[in-house]
Structure formats: structure tokens, C-alpha cells
Short mmCIF file of C-alpha atoms and ligand atoms in Angstrom, two decimals:
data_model
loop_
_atom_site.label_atom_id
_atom_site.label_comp_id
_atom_site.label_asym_id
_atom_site.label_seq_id
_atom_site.Cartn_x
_atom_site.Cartn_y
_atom_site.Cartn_z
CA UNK A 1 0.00 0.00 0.00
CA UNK A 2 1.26 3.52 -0.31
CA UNK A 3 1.61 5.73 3.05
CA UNK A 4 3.67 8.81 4.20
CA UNK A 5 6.50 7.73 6.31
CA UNK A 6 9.03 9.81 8.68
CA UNK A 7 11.69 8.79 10.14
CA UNK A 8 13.86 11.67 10.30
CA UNK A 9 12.81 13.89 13.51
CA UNK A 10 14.73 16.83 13.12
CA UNK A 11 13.55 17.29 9.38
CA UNK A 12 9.56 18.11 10.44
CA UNK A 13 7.10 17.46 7.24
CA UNK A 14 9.94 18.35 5.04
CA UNK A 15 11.65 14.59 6.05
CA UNK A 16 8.02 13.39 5.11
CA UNK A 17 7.96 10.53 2.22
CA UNK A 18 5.36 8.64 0.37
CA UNK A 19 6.65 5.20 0.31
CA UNK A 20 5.24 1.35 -0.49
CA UNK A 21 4.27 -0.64 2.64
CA UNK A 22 2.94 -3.86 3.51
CA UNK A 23 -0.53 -4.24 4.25
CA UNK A 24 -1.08 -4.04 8.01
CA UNK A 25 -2.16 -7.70 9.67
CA UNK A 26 -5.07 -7.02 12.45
CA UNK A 27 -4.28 -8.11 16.01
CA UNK A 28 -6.56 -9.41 18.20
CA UNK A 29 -9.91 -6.79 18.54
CA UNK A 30 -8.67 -4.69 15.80
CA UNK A 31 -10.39 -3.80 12.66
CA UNK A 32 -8.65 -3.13 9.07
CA UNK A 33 -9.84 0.20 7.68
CA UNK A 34 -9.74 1.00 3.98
CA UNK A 35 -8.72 4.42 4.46
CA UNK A 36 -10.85 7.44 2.70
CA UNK A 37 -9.92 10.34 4.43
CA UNK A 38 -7.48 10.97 6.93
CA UNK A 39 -7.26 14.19 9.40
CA UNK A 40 -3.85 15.31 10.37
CA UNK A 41 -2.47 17.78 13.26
CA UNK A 42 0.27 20.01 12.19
CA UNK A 43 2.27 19.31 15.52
CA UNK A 44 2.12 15.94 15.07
CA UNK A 45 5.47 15.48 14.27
CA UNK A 46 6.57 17.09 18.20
CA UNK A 47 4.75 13.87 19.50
CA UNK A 48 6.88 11.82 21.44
CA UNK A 49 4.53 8.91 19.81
CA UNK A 50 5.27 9.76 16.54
CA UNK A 51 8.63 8.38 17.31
CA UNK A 52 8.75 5.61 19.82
CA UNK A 53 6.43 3.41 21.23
CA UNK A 54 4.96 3.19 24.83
CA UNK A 55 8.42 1.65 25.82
CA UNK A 56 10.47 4.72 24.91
CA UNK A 57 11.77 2.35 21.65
CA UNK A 58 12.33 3.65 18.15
CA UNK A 59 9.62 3.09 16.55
CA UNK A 60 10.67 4.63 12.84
CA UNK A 61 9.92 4.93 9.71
CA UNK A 62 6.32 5.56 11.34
CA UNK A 63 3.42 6.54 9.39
CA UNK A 64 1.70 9.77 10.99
CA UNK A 65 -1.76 10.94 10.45
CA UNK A 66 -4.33 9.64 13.94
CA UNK A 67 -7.96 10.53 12.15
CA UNK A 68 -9.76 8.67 9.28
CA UNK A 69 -12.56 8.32 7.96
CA UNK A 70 -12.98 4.99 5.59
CA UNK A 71 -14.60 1.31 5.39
CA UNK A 72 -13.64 -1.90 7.47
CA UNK A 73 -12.13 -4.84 5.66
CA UNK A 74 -11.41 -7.22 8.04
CA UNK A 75 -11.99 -8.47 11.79
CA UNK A 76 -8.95 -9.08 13.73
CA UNK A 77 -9.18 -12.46 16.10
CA UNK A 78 -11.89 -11.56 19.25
CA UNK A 79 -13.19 -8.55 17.32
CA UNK A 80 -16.74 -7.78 18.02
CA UNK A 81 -19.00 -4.06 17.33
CA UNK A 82 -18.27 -3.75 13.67
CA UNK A 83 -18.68 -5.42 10.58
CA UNK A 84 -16.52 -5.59 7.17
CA UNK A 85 -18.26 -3.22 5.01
CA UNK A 86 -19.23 -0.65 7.53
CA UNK A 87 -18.35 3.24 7.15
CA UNK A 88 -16.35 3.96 10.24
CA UNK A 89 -14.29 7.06 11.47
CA UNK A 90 -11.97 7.94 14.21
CA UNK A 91 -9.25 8.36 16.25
CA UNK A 92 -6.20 5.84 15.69
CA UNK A 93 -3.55 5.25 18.84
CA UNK A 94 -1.00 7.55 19.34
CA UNK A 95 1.81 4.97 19.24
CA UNK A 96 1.12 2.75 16.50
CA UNK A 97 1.30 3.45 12.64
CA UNK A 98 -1.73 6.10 11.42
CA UNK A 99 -3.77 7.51 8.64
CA UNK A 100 -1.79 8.97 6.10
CA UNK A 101 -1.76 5.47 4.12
CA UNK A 102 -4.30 3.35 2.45
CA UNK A 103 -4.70 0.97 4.92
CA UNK A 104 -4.87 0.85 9.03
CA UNK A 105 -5.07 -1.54 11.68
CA UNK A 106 -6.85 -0.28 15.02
CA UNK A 107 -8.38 -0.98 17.69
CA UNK A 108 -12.27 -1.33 16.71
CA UNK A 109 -13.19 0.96 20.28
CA UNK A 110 -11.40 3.71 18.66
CA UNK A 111 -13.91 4.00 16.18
CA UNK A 112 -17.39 4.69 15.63
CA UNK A 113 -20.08 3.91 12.54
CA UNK A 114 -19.98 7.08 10.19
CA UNK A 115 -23.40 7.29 8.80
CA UNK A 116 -24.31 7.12 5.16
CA UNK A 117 -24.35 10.68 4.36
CA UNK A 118 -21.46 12.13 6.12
CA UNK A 119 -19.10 12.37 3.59
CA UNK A 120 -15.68 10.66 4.49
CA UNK A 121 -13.63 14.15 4.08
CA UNK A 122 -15.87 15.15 6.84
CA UNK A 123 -16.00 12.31 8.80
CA UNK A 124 -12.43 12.55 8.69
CA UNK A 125 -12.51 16.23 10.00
CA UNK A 126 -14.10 15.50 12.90
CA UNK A 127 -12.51 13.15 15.69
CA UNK A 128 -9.91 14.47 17.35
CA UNK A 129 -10.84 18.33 17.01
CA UNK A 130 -14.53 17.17 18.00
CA UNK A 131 -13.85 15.28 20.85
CA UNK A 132 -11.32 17.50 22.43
CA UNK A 133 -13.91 20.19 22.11
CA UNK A 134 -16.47 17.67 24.10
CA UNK A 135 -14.16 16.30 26.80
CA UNK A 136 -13.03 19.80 27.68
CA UNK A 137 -15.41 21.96 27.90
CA UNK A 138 -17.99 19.83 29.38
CA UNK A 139 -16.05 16.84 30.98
CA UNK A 140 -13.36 18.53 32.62
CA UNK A 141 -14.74 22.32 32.01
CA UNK A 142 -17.65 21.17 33.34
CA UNK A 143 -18.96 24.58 31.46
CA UNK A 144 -22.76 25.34 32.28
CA UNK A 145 -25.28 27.68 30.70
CA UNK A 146 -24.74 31.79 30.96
CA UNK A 147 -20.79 31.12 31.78
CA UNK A 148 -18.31 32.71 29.84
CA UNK A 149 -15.73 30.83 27.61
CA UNK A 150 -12.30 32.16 26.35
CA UNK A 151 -11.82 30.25 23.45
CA UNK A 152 -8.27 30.59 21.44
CA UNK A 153 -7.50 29.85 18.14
CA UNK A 154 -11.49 29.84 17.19
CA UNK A 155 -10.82 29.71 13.66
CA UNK A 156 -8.59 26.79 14.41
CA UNK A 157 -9.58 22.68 14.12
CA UNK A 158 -10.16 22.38 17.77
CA UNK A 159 -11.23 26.16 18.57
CA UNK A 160 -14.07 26.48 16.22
CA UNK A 161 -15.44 23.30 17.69
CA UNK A 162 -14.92 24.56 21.16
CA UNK A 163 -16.59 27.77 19.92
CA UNK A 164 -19.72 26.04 18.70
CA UNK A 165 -20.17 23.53 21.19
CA UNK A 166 -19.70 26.18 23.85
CA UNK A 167 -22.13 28.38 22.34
CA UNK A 168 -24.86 25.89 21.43
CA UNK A 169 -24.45 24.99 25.65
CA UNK A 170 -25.64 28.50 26.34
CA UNK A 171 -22.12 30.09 26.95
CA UNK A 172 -21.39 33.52 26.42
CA UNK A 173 -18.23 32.96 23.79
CA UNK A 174 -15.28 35.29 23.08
CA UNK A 175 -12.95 34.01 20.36
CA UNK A 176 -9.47 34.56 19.71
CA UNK A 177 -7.08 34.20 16.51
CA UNK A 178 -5.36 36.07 13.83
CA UNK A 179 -7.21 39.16 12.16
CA UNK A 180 -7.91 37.13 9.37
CA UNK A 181 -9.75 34.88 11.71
CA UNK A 182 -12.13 37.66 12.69
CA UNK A 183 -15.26 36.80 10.63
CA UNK A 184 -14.95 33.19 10.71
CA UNK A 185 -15.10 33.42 14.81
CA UNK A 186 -18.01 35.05 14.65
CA UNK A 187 -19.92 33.15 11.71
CA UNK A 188 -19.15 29.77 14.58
CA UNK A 189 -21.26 31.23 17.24
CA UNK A 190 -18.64 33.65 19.07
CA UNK A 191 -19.98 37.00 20.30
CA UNK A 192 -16.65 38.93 20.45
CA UNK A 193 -13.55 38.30 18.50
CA UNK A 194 -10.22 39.09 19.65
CA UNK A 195 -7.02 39.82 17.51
CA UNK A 196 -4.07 38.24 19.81
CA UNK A 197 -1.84 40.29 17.57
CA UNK A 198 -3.49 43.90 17.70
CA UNK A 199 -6.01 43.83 20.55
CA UNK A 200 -5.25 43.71 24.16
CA UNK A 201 -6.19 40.49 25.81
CA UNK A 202 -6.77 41.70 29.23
CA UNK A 203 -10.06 43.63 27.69
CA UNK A 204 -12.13 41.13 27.85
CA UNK A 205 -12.36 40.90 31.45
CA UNK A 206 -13.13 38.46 33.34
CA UNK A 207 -14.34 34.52 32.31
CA UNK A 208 -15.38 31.59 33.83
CA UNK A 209 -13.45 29.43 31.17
CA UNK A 210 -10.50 29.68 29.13
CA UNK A 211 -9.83 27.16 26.68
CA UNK A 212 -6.18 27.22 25.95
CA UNK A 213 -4.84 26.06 22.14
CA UNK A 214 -2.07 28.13 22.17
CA UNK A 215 -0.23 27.97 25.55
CA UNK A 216 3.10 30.40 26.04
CA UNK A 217 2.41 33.87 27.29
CA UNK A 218 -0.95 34.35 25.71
CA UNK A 219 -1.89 31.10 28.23
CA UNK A 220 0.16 32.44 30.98
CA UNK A 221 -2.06 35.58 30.41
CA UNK A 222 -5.27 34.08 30.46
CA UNK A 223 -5.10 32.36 33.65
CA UNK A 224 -5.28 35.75 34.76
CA UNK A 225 -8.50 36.41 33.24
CA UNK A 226 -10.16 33.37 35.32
CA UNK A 227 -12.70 34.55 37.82
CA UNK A 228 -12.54 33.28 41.08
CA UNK A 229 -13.96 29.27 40.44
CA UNK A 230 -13.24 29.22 37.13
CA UNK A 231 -11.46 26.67 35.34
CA UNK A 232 -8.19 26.65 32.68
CA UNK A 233 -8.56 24.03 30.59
CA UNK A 234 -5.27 23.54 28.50
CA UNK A 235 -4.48 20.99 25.51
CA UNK A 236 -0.87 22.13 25.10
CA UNK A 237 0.65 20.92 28.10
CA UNK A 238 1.08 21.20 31.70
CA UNK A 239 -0.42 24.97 32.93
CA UNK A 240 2.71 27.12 33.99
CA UNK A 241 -0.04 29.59 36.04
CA UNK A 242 -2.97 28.79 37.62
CA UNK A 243 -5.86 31.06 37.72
CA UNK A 244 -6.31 32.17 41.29
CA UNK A 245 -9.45 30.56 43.35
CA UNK A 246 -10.28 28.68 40.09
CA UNK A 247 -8.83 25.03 39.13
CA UNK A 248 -6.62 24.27 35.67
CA UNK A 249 -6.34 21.01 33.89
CA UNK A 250 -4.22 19.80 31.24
CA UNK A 251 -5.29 16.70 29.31
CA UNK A 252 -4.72 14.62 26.16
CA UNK A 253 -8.10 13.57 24.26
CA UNK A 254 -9.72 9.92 24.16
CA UNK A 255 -11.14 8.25 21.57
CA UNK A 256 -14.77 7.16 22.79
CA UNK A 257 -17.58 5.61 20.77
CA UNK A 258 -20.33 7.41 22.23
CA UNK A 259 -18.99 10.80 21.72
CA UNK A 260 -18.23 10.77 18.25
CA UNK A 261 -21.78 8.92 17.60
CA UNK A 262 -22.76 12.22 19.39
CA UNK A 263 -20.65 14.53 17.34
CA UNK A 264 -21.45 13.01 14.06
CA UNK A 265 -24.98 13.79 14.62
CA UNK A 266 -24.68 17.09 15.62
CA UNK A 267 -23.02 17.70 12.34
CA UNK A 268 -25.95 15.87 10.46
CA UNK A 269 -28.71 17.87 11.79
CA UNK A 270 -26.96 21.10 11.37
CA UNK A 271 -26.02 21.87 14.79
CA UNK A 272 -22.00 21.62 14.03
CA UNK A 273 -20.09 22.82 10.94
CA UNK A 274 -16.87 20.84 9.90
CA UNK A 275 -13.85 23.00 9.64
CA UNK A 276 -11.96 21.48 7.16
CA UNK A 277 -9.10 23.55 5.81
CA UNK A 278 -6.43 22.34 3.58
CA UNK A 279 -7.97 19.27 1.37
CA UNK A 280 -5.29 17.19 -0.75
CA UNK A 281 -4.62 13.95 -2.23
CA UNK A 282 -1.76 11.52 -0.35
CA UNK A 283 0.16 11.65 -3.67
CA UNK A 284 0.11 15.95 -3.25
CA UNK A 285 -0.29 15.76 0.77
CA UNK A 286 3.92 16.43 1.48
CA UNK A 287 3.98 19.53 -0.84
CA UNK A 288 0.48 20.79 0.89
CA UNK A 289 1.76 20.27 4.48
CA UNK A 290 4.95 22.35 3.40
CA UNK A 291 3.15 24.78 1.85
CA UNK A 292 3.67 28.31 3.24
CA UNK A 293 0.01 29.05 2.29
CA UNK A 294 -1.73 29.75 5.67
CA UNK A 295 -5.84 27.68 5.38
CA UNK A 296 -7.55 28.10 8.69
CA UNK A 297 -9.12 24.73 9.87
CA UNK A 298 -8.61 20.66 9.72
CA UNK A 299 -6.00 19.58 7.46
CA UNK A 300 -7.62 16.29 5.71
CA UNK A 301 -5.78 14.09 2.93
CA UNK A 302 -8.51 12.23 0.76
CA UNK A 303 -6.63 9.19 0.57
CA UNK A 304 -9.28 7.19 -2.15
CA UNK A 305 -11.14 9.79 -4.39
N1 LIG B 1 -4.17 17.60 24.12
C1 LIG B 1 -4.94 17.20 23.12
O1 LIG B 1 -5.69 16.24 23.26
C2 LIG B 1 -4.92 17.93 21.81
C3 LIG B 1 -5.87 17.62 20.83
C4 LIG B 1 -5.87 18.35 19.64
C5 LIG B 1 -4.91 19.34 19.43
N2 LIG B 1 -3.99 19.60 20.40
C6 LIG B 1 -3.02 20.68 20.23
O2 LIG B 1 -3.75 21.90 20.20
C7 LIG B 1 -3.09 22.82 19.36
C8 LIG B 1 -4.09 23.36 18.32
O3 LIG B 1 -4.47 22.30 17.47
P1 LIG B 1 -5.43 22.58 16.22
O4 LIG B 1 -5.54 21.30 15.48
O5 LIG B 1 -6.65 23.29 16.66
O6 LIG B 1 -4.48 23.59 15.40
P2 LIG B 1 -4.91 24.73 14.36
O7 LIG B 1 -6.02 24.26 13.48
O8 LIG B 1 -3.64 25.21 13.75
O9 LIG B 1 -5.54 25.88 15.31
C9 LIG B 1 -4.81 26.74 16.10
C10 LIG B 1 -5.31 28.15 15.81
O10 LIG B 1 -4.75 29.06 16.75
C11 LIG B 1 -4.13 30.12 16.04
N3 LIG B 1 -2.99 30.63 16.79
C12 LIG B 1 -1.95 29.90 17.27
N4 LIG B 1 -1.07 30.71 17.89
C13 LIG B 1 -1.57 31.96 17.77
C14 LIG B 1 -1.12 33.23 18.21
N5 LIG B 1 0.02 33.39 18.89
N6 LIG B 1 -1.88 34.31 17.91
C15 LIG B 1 -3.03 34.18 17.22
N7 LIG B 1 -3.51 33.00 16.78
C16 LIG B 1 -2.79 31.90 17.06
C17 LIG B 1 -3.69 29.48 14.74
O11 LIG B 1 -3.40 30.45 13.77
P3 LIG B 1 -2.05 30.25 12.88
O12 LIG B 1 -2.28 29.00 12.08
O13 LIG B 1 -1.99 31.48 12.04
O14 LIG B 1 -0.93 30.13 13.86
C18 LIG B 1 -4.89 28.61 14.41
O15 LIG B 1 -5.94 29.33 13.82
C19 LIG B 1 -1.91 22.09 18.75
O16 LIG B 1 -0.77 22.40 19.52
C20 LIG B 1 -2.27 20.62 18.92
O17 LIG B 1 -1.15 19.78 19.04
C21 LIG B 1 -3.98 18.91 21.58
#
């Protein structure tokens, strides 16, 4: 099969290559996944994962890429929930090989049934961005109605999902981003927009949540904004300051069934817009992630046209 490989850590995307590979065999309660789509993060290559396994061993040439969207082909041994034929999607582990090929093997928990008319370049959009969204602002956010939510990077995969879930819960939403990004926070649902590189953070007073993309200074910074009970919730590592009174948490996103049954229909009856950004083939995907162009949103290769 053909898949993007890296082995090379210091090169970033520019060590990326599009290689042949064996098929992958299934192991026991995995599924084989004909790949269609497949989402990737542009810090993906920082991962420790990306490189070595849950031992701390070399794990290279790895394939990267950790969301799809695509068809099952086989049943690994023990394998029970899915079906060969079924239209799946979702989030593949960390440590083992990923998307960005034709073929997976995965876990079958890690996925969940993509319905017949959610088109696989969505589908593919939608799993890791989604359920970060979900698990933080409601899980460990535990955000409620009439609170108010800092969310950066709104035009962003995982901020524009924070910004509409967070708004369709009631929340009061201010985005943040480039000034580019202005209009696009705003068409998701946020009230107030906020140019991190012209506008002056501290002026939006204070919130209840901040939900931090970024990290650095501008999430040193909004820990200060956090009224007394709020909560930081971060995604880009441990929180260096902690709002004062309020709590801060720091997590990496789970794949679970239920949730992205939940998301997918929240995009299918119009409640949830994909953010899909930068679309290309795997034969053009290397030149598009080294592109210098700037698209706003999910990165997705469309791995079988
Ligand atoms: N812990 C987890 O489970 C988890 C899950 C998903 C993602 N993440 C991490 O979360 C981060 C965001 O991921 P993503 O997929 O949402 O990325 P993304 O689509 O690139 O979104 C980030 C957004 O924030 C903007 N931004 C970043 N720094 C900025 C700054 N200093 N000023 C203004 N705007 C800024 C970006 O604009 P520019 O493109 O112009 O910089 C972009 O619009 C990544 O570091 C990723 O690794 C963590």
C-alpha cells in the first residue's frame, strides 16, 4: 500500500515521504480500515509517539496521520462491534502506525459507525478536534449555561469546535485568533472576536473558562483572566499559572464511541459545521503540508477519491 513515512525527527514534514508498505495484519480486537480520508495535526510530528512506542523504543519509519474516515475490511481475532463493510471514522492510537496510508489496523473501540451521508472528508474532520472540544469543555470544564468561555485559536480545528459547542451549551463565547480569523469566529457562534496580535487580551475581562490552544504567554495571560472558580482548561501541556481561586487542567483527548456517535450527529442535523481547511490527495499531501500558504481549519488528505 502507499503511506507517508518519517523517520527523520529533526527534518519536520519536510523529512516526510510517500513510500510502499505492507498491508497491516489485524491483532486481536482490531479492525482493518480502507482508508478514505485521513485528518492530520500540524504538531504531530513534536509527538513523542510519533517516534517511539509506549516503551520509549524507536519506533521509525512511522506513518503519521491519527484521524480517518474509511470502510472496514477485516476483523482481527476476538473482534466484536463492527462489521466488514461498515463506514467507520476515528481516532487511531497515538503509538502505533496512522492515517496517512491506504490501509490501518486499530483498535475497533477507537472507532465509531460514520453514517451514510457524512461524507468521508468530513467524517475525517471530525474526531480528534470534536472530541477534544467535548471532553473539555464539558467533561473537565464542566462549562454550564450563561458562563463565559475564552476560546483561542477559534478559527482553528479544535477552537471552532470549542466555539460552537460552547455556544450551542448556552455560553457567552469570546474568540481569539489572527485578524484574518475575525469573521470566521463570529460566523461559529462567538460574540466577540479578539485579535491576539493587535487587541489587548486583558479587555475582555473576566471569564469563567479559558480554553487554551495556544499555551506560552498568551496562556500564561489568560489564567489571569479566570474569575474566582473558574477553570483553565489547556491541551498544550502542563499549565505554567494557575488562575487564582479557580482550578486548571491539562489533558490529552480519548477516543470514545459514544462521543463521536454524538458529534457526528450534531453535524448531520446542522447543529456543528466541519472545519476542514487544507484538502489534498496523499500523492500531493507532502507539498500541501509544506506549503507556506496559511488555510484556517482541519487539514484532511482524501486518501481514495
Ligand atoms: N491535548 C490534546 O488532546 C490535543 C488535541 C488536539 C490538538 N492539540 C493541540 O492543540 C493545538 C491546536 O491544534 P489545532 O488542530 O486546533 O491547530 P490549528 O487548526 O492550527 O488551530 C490553532 C489556531 O490558533 C491560532 N494561533 C496559534 N497561535 C496563535 C497566536 N500566537 N496568535 C493568534 N492565533 C494563534 C492558529 O493560527 P495560525 O495558524 O496562524 O498560527 C490557528 O488558527 C496544537 O498544539 C495541537 O497539538 C492537543
Amino acid at each position: 500500500m502507499k503511506a507517508i513515512v518519517v523517520s527523520d525527527q529533526a527534518a519536520g514534514t519536510a523529512g516526510m515521504k510517500l513510500v510502499e508498505r505492507p498491508e497491516p495484519q489485524a491483532a486481536i480486537n482490531d479492525v482493518i480500515v480502507q482508508i478514505h480520508a485521513s485528518g492530520f495535526v500540524p504538531t504531530e510530528l513534536t509527538w513523542p509517539s510519533t517516534w517511539t512506542d509506549r516503551l520509549g523504543r524507536d519506533r521509525t519509519p512511522s506513518i503519521p496521520g491519527h484521524e480517518l474516515a474509511g470502510v472496514v475490511t477485516a476483523l482481527g481475532y476476538g473482534t466484536t462491534g463492527l462489521s466488514v463493510g461498515q463506514r467507520v471514522f476515528g481516532v487511531a492510537d497515538w503509538y502505533r502506525d496512522g492515517t496517512l496510508a491506504e490501509y490501518i489496523t486499530m483498535e475497533a473501540r477507537n472507532l465509531a459507525p460514520l453514517p451514510g451521508d457524512v461524507d468521508f472528508t468530513v467524517g475525517a474532520s471530525l474526531p480528534i478536534s470534536g472530541l477534544t472540544a467535548l471532553q473539555g469543555l464539558f467533561q473537565h470544564g464542566r462549562l454550564q449555561a450563561g458562563q463565559s468561555v475564552l476560546a483561542h485559536g477559534a478559527a482553528g480545528a479544535v477552537g471552532s469546535m470549542v466555539t460552537q459547542l460552547a455556544s450551542e451549551a448556552g455560553a457567552y463565547v469570546i474568540g481569539t485568533g489572527r485578524a484574518a480569523d475575525r469573521q470566521k469566529a463570529l460566523d461559529f457562534g462567538a460574540k466577540e472576536f479578539v485579535d491576539l496580535d493587535n487587541d489587548s487580551l486583558e479587555d475582555v475581562g473576566r471569564v469563567d473558562l479559558v480554553f487554551d490552544v495556544i499555551g506560552g504567554g498568551i496562556g500564561k495571560r489568560s489564567a489571569r483572566l479566570i474569575r474566582a472558580g473558574g477553570t483553565l482548561v489547556s491541551i498544550v501541556g502542563s499549565v505554567e499559572v494557575w488562575p487564582v481561586n479557580g482550578l486548571a487542567i491539562d489533558f490529552v483527548v480519548e477516543s470514545d464511541r459514544a462521543q463521536l456517535s454524538e458529534i457526528v450527529q450534531r453535524v448531520r442535523d446542522g447543529r456543528l459545521t466541519a472545519n476542514i481547511g487544507n484538502v489534498s490527495t496523499l500523492n500531493d499531501a507532502i507539498a500541501a503540508f509544506n506549503s507556506t500558504h496559511r488555510h484556517a481549519g482541519k487539514t484532511v488528505v482524501r486518501v481514495r477519491q
